[in-house]
Coordinates of C-alpha atoms in Angstrom, one line a residue:
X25 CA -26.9 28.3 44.1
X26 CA -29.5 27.5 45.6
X27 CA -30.1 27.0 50.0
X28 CA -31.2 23.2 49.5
X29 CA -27.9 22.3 47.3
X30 CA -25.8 24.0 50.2
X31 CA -28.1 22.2 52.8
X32 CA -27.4 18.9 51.2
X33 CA -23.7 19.2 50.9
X34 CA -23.6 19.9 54.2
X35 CA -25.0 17.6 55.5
X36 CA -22.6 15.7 53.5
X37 CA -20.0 16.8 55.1
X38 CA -21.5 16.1 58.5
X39 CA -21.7 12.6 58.2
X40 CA -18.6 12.1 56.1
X41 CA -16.7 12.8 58.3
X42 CA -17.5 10.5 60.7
X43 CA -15.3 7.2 60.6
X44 CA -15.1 5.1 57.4
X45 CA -16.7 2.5 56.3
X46 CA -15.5 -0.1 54.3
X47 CA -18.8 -0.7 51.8
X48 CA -17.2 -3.8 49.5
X49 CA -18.5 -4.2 46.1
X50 CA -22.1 -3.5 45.3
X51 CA -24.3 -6.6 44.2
X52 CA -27.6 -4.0 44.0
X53 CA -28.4 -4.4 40.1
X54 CA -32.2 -3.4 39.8
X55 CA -33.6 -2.5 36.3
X56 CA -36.0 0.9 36.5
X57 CA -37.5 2.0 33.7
X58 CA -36.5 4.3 31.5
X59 CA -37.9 6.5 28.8
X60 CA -35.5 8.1 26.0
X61 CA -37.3 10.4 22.9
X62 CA -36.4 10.2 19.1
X63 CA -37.5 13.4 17.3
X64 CA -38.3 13.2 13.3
X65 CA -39.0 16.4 11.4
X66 CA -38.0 15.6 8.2
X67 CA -41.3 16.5 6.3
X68 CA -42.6 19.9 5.4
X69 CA -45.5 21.1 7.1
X70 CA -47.7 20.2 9.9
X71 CA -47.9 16.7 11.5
X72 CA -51.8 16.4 11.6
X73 CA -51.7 12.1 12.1
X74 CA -49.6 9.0 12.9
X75 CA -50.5 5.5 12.7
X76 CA -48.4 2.2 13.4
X77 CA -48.7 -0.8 12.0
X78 CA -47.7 -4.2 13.0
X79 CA -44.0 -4.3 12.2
X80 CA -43.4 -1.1 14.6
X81 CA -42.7 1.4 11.8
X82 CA -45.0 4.6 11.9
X83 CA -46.7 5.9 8.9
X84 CA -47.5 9.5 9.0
X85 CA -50.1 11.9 7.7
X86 CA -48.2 15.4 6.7
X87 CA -49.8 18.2 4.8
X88 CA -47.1 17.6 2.3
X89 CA -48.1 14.0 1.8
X90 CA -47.5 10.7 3.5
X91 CA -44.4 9.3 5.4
X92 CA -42.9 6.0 7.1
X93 CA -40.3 6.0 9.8
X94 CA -37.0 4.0 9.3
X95 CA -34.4 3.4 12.2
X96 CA -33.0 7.3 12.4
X97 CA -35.6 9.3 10.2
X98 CA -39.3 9.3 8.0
X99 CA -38.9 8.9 4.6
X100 CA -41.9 9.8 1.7
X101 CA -44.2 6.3 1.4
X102 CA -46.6 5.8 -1.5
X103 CA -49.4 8.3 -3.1
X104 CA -52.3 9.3 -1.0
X105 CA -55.7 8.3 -1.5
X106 CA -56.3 12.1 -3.7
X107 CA -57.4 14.0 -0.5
X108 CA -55.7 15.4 2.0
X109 CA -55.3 13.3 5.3
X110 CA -56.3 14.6 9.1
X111 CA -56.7 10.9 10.5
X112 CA -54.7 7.8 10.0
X113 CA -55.4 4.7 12.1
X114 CA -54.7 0.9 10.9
X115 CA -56.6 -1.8 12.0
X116 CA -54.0 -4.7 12.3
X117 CA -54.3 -5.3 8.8
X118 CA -55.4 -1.9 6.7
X119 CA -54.6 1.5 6.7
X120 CA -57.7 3.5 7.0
X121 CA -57.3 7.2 6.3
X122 CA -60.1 10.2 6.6
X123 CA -60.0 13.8 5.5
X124 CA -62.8 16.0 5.3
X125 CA -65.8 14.0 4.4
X126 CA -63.6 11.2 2.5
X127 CA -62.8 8.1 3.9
X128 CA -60.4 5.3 2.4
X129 CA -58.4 2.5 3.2
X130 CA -55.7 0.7 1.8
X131 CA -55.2 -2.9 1.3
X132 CA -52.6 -4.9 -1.1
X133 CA -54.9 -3.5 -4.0
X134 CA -54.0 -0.4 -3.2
X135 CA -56.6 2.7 -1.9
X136 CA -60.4 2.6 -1.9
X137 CA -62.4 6.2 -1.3
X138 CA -65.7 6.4 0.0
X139 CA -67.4 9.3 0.6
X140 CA -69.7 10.9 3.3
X141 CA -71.9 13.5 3.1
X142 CA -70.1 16.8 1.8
X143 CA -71.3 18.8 5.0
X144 CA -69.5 15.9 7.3
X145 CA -66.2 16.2 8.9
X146 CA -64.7 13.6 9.9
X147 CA -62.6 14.2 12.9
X148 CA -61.3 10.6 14.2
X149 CA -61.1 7.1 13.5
X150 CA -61.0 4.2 15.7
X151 CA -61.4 0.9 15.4
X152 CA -63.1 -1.8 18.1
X153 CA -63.3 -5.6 17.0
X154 CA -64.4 -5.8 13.5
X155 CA -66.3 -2.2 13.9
X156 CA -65.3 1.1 12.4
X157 CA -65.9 4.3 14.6
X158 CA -65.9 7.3 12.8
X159 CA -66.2 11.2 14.7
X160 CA -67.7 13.6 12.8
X161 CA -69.0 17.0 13.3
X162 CA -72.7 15.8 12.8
X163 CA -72.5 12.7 14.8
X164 CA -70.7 9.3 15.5
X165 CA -70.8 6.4 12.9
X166 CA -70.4 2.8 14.3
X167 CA -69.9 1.2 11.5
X168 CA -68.8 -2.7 9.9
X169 CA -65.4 -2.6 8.5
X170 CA -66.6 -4.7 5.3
X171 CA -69.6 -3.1 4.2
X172 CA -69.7 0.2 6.3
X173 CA -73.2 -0.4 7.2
X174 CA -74.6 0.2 10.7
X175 CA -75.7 3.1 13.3
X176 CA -75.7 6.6 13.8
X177 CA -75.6 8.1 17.2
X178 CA -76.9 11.7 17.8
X179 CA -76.2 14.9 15.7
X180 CA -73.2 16.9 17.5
X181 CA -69.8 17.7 16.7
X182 CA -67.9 14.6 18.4
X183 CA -64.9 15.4 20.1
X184 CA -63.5 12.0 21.3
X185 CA -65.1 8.7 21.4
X186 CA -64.1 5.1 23.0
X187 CA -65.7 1.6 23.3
X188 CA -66.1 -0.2 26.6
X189 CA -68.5 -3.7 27.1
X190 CA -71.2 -2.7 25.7
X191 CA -71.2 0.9 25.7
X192 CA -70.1 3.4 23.7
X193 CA -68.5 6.8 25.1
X194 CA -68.7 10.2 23.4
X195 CA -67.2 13.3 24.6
X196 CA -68.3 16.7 23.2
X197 CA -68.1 20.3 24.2
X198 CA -71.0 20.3 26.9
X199 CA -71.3 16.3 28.2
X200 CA -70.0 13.0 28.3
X201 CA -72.6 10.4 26.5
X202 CA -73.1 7.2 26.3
X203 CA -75.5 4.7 24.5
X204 CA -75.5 0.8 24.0
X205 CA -73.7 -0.2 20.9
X206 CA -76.6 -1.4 19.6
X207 CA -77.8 2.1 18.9
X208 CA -80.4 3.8 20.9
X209 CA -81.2 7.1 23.5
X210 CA -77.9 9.0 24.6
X211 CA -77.5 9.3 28.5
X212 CA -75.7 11.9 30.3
X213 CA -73.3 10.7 32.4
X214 CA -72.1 12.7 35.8
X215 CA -69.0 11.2 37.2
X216 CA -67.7 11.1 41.0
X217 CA -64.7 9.4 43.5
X218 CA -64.7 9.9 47.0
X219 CA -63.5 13.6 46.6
X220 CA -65.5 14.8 43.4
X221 CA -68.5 15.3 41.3
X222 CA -68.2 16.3 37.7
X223 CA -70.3 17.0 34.7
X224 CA -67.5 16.8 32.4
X225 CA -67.4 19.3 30.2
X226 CA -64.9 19.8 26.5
X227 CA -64.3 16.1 26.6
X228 CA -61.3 16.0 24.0
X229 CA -59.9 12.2 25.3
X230 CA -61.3 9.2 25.4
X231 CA -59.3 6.0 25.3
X232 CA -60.2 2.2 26.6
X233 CA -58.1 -0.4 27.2
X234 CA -60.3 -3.1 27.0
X235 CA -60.4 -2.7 30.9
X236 CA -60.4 0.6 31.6
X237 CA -62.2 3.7 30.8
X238 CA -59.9 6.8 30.1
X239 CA -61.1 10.2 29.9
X240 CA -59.6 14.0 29.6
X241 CA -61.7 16.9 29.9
X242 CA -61.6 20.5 30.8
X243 CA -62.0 19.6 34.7
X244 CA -59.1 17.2 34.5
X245 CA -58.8 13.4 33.9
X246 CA -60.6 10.2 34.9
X247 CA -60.8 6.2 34.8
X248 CA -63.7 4.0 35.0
X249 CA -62.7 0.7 35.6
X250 CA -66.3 -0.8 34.5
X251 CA -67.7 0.0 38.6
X252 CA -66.0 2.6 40.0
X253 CA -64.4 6.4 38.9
X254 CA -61.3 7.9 39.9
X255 CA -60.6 11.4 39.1
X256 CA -57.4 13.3 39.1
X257 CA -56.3 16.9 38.9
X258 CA -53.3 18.5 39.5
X259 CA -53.8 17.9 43.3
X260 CA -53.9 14.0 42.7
X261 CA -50.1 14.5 40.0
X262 CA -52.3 15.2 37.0
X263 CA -49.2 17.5 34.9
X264 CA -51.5 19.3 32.5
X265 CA -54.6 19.1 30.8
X266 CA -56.1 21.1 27.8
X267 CA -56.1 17.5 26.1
X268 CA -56.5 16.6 22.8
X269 CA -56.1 12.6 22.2
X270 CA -55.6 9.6 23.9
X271 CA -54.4 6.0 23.7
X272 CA -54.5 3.3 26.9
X273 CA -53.4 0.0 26.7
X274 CA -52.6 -3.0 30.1
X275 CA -53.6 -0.2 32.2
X276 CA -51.7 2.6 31.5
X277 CA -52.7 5.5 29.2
X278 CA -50.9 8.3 27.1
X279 CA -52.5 12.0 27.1
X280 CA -51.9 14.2 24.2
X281 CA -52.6 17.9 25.1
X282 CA -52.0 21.2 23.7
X283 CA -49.2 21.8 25.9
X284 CA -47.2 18.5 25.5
X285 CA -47.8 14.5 26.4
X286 CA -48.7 13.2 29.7
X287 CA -48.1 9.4 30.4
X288 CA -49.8 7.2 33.5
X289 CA -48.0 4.1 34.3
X290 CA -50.9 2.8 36.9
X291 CA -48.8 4.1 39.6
X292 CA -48.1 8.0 39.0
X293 CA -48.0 10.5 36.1
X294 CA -45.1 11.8 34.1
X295 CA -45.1 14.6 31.6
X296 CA -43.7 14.7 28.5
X297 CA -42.8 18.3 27.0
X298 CA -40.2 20.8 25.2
X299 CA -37.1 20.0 23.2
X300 CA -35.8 17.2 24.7
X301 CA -39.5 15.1 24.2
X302 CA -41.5 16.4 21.7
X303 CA -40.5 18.6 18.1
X304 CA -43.2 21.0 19.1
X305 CA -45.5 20.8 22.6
X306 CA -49.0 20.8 20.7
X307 CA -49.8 17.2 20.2
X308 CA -52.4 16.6 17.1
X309 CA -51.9 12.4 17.7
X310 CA -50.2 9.4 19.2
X311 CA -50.0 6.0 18.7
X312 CA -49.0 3.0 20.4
X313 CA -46.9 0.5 19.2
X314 CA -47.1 -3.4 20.3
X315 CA -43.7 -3.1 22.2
X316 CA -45.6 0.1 23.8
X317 CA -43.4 2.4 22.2
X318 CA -45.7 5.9 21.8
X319 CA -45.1 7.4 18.6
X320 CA -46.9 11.5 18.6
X321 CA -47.3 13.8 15.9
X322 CA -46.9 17.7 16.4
X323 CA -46.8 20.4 13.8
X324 CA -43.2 20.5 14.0
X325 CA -42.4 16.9 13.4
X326 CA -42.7 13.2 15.2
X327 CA -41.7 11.7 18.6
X328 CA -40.9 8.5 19.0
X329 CA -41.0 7.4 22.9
X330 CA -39.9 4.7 24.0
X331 CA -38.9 3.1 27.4
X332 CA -36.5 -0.2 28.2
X333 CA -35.4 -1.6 31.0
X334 CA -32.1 0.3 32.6
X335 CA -30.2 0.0 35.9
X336 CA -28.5 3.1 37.5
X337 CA -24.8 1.8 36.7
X338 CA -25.7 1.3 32.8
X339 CA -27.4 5.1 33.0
X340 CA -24.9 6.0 34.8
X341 CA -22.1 5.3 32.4
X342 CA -24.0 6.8 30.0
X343 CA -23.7 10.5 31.6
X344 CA -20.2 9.8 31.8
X345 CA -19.7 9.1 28.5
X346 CA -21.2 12.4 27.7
X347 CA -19.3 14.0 30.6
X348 CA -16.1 12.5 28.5
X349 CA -17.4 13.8 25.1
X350 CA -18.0 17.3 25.7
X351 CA -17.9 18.4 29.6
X352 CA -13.9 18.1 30.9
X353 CA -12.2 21.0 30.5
X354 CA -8.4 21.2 32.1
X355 CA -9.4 18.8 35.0
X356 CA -12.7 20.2 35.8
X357 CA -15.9 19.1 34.7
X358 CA -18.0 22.0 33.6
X359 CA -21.4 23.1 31.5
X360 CA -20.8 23.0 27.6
X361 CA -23.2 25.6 25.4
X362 CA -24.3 25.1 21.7
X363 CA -23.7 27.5 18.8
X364 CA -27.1 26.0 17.4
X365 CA -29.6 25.0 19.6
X366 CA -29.8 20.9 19.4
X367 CA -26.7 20.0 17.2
X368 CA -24.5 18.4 19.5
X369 CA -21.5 18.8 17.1
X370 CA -21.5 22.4 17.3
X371 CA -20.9 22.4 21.7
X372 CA -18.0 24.2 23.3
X373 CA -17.1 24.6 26.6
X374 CA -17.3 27.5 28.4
X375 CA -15.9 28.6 32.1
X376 CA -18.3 29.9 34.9
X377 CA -18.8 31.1 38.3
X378 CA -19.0 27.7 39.8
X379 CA -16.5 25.4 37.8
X380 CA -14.5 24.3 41.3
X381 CA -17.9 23.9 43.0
X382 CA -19.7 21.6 40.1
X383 CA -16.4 20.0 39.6
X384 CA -16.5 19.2 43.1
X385 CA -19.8 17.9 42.8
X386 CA -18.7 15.5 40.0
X387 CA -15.9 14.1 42.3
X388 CA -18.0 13.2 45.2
X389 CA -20.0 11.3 43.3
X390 CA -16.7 9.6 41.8
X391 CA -15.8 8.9 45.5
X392 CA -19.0 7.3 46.5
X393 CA -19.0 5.3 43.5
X394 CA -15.4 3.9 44.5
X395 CA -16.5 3.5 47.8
X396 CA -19.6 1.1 46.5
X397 CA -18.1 -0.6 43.9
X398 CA -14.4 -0.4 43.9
X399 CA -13.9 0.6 40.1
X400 CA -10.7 2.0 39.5
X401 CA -12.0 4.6 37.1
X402 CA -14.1 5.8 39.8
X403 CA -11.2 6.3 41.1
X404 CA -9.0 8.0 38.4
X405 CA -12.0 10.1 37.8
X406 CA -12.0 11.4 41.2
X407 CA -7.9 11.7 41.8
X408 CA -8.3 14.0 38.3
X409 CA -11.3 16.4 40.1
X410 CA -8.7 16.9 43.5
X411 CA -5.9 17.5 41.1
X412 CA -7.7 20.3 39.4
X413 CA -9.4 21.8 42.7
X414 CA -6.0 21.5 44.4
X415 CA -4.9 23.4 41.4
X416 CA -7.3 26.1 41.7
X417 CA -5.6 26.8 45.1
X418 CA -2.3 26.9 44.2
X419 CA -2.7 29.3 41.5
X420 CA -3.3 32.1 43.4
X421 CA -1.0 33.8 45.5
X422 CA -2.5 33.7 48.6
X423 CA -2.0 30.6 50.5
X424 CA -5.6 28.5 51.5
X425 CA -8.0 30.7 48.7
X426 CA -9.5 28.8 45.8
X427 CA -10.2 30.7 42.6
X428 CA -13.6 30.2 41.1
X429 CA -12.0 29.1 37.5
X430 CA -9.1 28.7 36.1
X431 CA -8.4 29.3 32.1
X432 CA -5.4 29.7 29.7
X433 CA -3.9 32.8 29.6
X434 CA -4.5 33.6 26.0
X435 CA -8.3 32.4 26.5
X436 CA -10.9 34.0 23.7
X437 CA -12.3 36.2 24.3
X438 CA -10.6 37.2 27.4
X439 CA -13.0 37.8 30.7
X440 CA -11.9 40.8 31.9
X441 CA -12.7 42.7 28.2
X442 CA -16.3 42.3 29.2
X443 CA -16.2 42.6 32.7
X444 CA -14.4 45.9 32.4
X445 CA -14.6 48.5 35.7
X446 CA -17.2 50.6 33.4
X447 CA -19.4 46.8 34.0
X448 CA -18.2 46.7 37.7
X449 CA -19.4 50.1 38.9
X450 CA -22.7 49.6 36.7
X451 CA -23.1 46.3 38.6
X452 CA -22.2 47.9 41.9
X453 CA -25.0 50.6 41.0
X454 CA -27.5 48.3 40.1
X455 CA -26.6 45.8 43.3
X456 CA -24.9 47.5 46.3
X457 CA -23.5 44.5 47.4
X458 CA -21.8 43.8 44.2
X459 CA -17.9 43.3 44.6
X460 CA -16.1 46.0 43.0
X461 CA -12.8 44.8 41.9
X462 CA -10.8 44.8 38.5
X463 CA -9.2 42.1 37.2
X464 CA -11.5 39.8 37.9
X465 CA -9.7 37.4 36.2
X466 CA -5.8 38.4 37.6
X467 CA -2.9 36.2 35.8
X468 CA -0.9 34.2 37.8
X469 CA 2.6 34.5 38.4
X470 CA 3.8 32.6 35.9
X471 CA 1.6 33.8 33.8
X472 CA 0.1 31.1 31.9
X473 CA -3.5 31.4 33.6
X474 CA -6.3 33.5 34.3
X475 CA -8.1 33.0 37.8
X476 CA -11.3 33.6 38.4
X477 CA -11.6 35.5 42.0
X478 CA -14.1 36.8 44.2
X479 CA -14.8 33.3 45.6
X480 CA -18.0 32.3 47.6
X481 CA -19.1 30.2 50.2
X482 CA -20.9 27.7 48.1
X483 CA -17.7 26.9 46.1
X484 CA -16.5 26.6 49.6
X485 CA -19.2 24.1 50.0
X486 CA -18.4 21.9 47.4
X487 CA -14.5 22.1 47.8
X488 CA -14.7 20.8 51.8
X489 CA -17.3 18.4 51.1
X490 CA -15.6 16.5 48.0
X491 CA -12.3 16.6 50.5
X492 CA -13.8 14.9 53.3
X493 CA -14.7 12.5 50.7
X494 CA -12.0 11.4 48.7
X495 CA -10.1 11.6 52.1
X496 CA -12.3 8.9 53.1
X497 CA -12.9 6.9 50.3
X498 CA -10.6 7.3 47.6
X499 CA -7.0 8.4 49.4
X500 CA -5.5 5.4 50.4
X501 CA -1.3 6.2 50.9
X502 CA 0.0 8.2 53.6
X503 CA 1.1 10.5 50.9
X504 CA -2.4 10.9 49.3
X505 CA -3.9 11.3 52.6
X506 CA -1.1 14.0 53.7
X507 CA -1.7 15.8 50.3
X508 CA -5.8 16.6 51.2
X509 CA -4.8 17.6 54.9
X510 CA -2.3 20.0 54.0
X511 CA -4.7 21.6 51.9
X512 CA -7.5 21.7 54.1
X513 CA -5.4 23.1 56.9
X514 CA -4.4 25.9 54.3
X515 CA -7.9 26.6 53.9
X516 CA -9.1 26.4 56.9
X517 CA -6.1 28.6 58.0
X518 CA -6.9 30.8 55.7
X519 CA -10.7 31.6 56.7
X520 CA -9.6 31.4 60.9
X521 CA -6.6 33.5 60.6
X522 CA -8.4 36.8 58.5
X523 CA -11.5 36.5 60.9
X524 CA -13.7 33.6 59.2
X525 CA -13.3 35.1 55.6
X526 CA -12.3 34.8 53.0
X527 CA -9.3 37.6 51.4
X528 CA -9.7 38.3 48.0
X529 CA -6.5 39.4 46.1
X530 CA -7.6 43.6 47.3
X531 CA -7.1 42.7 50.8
X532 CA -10.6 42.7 51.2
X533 CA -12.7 39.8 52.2
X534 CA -15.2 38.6 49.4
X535 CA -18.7 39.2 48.5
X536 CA -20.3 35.9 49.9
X537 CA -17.2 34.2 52.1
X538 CA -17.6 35.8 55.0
X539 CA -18.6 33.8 58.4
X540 CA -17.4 36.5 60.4
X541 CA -19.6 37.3 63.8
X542 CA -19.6 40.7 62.6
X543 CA -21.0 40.1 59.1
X544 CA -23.3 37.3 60.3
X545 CA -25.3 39.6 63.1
X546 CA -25.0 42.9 60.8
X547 CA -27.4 44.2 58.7
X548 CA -26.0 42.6 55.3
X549 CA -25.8 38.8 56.3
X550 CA -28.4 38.1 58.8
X551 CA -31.4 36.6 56.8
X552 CA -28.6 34.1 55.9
X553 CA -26.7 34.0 59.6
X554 CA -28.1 30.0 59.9
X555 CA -26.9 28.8 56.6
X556 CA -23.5 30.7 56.8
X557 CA -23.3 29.3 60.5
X558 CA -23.9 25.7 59.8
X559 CA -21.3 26.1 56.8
X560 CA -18.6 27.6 59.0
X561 CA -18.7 24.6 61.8
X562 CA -18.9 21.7 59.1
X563 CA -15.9 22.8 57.8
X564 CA -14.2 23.5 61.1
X565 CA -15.7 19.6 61.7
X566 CA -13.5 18.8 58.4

């Protein structure tokens, strides 16, 4: 565990124990917001586009063909336009689609081709009022939607392009260019804030919001607001870069990069990455929804982000619903695994090193919750956390020491087949320090558990700071009250009667529990003699 989570708790403990106070029921109900991800992979093959359309449903380009998003998954749409699709983008009203150098869109009739060049590629589509802007490996087209007639602008791959006023923006692999729309000379541009001066270079994003210049390049990102730059990096928040695409709308843009999604709500920047966000981190596309809902296309499937308004007492009872679905185990709240990765109806729950300590954790919070608001479950919740952390005391046979875990006796696979004393003296050999000492797990006397021994101080932590706690703020009968002393004064004899340690099962003190003078100033526990002495008085102040 780690010195800050011991540090916090504490100080916890610190001020917990000082008088209490009678907080009444909480009228705080702000709304935050709050993003939650939906992940589609149902098609075969590589994501390559996504476009929505006006009812909020995503069409999707697939090498295996083309794909619209119901409430829970992407089912296959209608037949293609005969070539296969890099770019989707709908204008409000039609579905245009390029590939290649094919271009098509698709209207109640059904799909009309056209075709470029056979040495163009077009790369992106984009659409600005009733004009067309096409990226192509030769070029940028700014085109009318009806007949496709209008300009060309310059001769170079185009990596990203955008519309602001009057101006067109086009990013490529040396420069960031603009010219009128109207046609005419390309200019250079050089960009600088009060801190920098760029030349951007591999300009792979470029988004307007009507407003609001966005731009992603190898330096980092940017927005123009039609007078003035601002640049970021990863000094100024910015999470990544390597970008690929980008979308901004009311002042806030979405990054796609090769790495994951980065989102800027005016304010600060978020990123957007790995199992729980995205399918797969390499974004080839997003799209933005009218309810602002980001829908992005990876080659391993499509995201759907979106964000609602939340308070912390609806998120909150939304963890412990989870909590109650796969996380109690005896009366302890503890870390479930998955026998395949994702699939939620495949967890079990597992025992660790730390059960009483996160299970303490878990209680606290219980018993600030009752303290703000009064709830009886808050309550119940934290009366079952003392009931299994009093139990971890009791189970052993020496008064005031708390086992790590507790399990059934006839738990599979049993612990101490894998932590066998061949494991112990490898352990020892590999870390001095390591506590040699078999069972680990020892049964108790009535044999129905295995304990978990070898206790530290941070599960010391969390016991004494949950107990100052729920003494405070969830005990309320003389009996309830008299129930958390007793068993803090068997602790706390414990530790001062065998020299501010504590006694493992061997007679010997263990690894980490030892606040001893001796052990604090000695060669082994000095680097953490501050830490271990802070513990050792907070829970004397207990």
């Amino acid at each position: 565990m780690t010195r800050f989570l011991v540090m916090f708790i504490l100080a916890g403990i610190l001020v917990t124990t000082s008088s209490a106070r009678d907080f009444g029921p909480s009228s705080v109900n702000q709304s935050f917001q709050q993003q939650s991800a939906s992940r589609f992979t149902q098609p075969e093959g590589d994501i390559l586009s996504v476009a929505v359309i006006p009812d909020g449903r995503a069409i999707v380009a697939a090498i295996s063909g083309l794909f619209i998003s119901s409430a829970d998954r992407l089912g296959p749409w209608e037949e293609g336009p005969g070539f296969e699709i890099t770019v989707l983008e709908h204008d409000g009203e039609t579905l245009w689609a390029g590939g290649g150098h094919q271009l098509a869109k698709r209207d109640q009739g059904g799909w009309d081709n056209f075709n470029l060049a056979e040495e163009i590629r077009i790369d992106d589509i984009r659409f600005f009022g009733d004009k067309i802007g096409i990226g192509t490996n030769q070029g940028f087209c700014f085109l009318d939607k009806e007949t496709l007639d209008g300009i060309i602008i310059g001769d170079q791959p185009i990596r990203a392009f955008t519309v602001l006023g009057d101006w067109i923006y086009l990013g490529t692999d040396d420069h960031l260019l603009r010219a009128t729309t109207k046609g005419g000379s390309l200019e250079e541009l050089i960009i600088s804030d009060d801190k920098y001066s760029w030349s951007p270079t591999q300009v792979t994003a470029l988004a307007s919001d009507g407003s609001h210049l966005w731009m992603g390049c190898k330096e980092g990102a940017a927005v123009f607001d039609g007078t003035q730059w601002k640049i970021f990096t990863g000094e100024e928040g910015l999470p990544y870069d390597h970008f690929t695409c980008a979308e901004a709308r009311d002042g806030k843009v979405w990054f796609g990069t090769e790495w994951g999604a980065v989102y800027f709500n005016g304010d600060e920047w978020s990123y957007r990455a790995g199992d729980r966000w995205l399918p797969d981190d390499h974004v080839n596309d997003l799209s933005i929804a009218p309810d602002g809902t980001v829908w992005i296309a990876t080659p391993g499937g499509v995201s759907k982000i979106q964000t609602e308004d939340k308070t912390l007492a609806e998120k909150a009872k939304e963890y412990e619903e989870i909590i109650d679905q796969r996380h109690w185990r005896m009366d302890y709240v503890v870390r479930c695994k998955f026998h395949e990765k994702g699939n939620l109806d495949t967890h079990w729950i597992n025992h660790t090193d730390n059960d009483g300590l996160y299970s303490a954790m878990y209680g606290a919070s219980q018993a600030f919750r009752h303290a703000a608001t009064k709830d009886p479950e808050a309550k119940e919740r934290a009366k079952r956390i003392f009931k299994g952390l009093l139990f971890l005391e009791q189970v052993t046979p020496m008064s005031g020491f708390p086992a790590r875990s507790v399990i059934p006796a006839d738990w599979e696979p049993n612990p101490n087949t894998q932590l066998t004393p061949e494991v112990n003296r490898k352990m020892k050999e590999e870390d001095p320090l390591w506590k040699e000492i078999f069972p680990r797990w020892p049964t108790s006397e009535d044999g129905k558990y295995l304990w978990k021994c070898d206790t530290s101080s941070d599960e010391i932590c969390g016991h004494y700071f949950f107990y100052a706690l729920y003494y405070d703020f969830v005990a309320e009968t003389d009996e309830e009250k008299a129930e958390v002393r007793d068993l803090v004064r068997r602790m706390t004899d414990h530790i001062v009667d065998h020299g501010y340690r504590l006694i493992d099962y061997d007679g010997e003190p263990t690894r980490w529990a030892n606040w001893s003078p001796e052990y604090v100033n000695g060669p082994d526990g000095w680097a953490d003699r501050g830490i271990q002495s802070v513990e050792i008085l907070s829970f004397l102040n207990v």
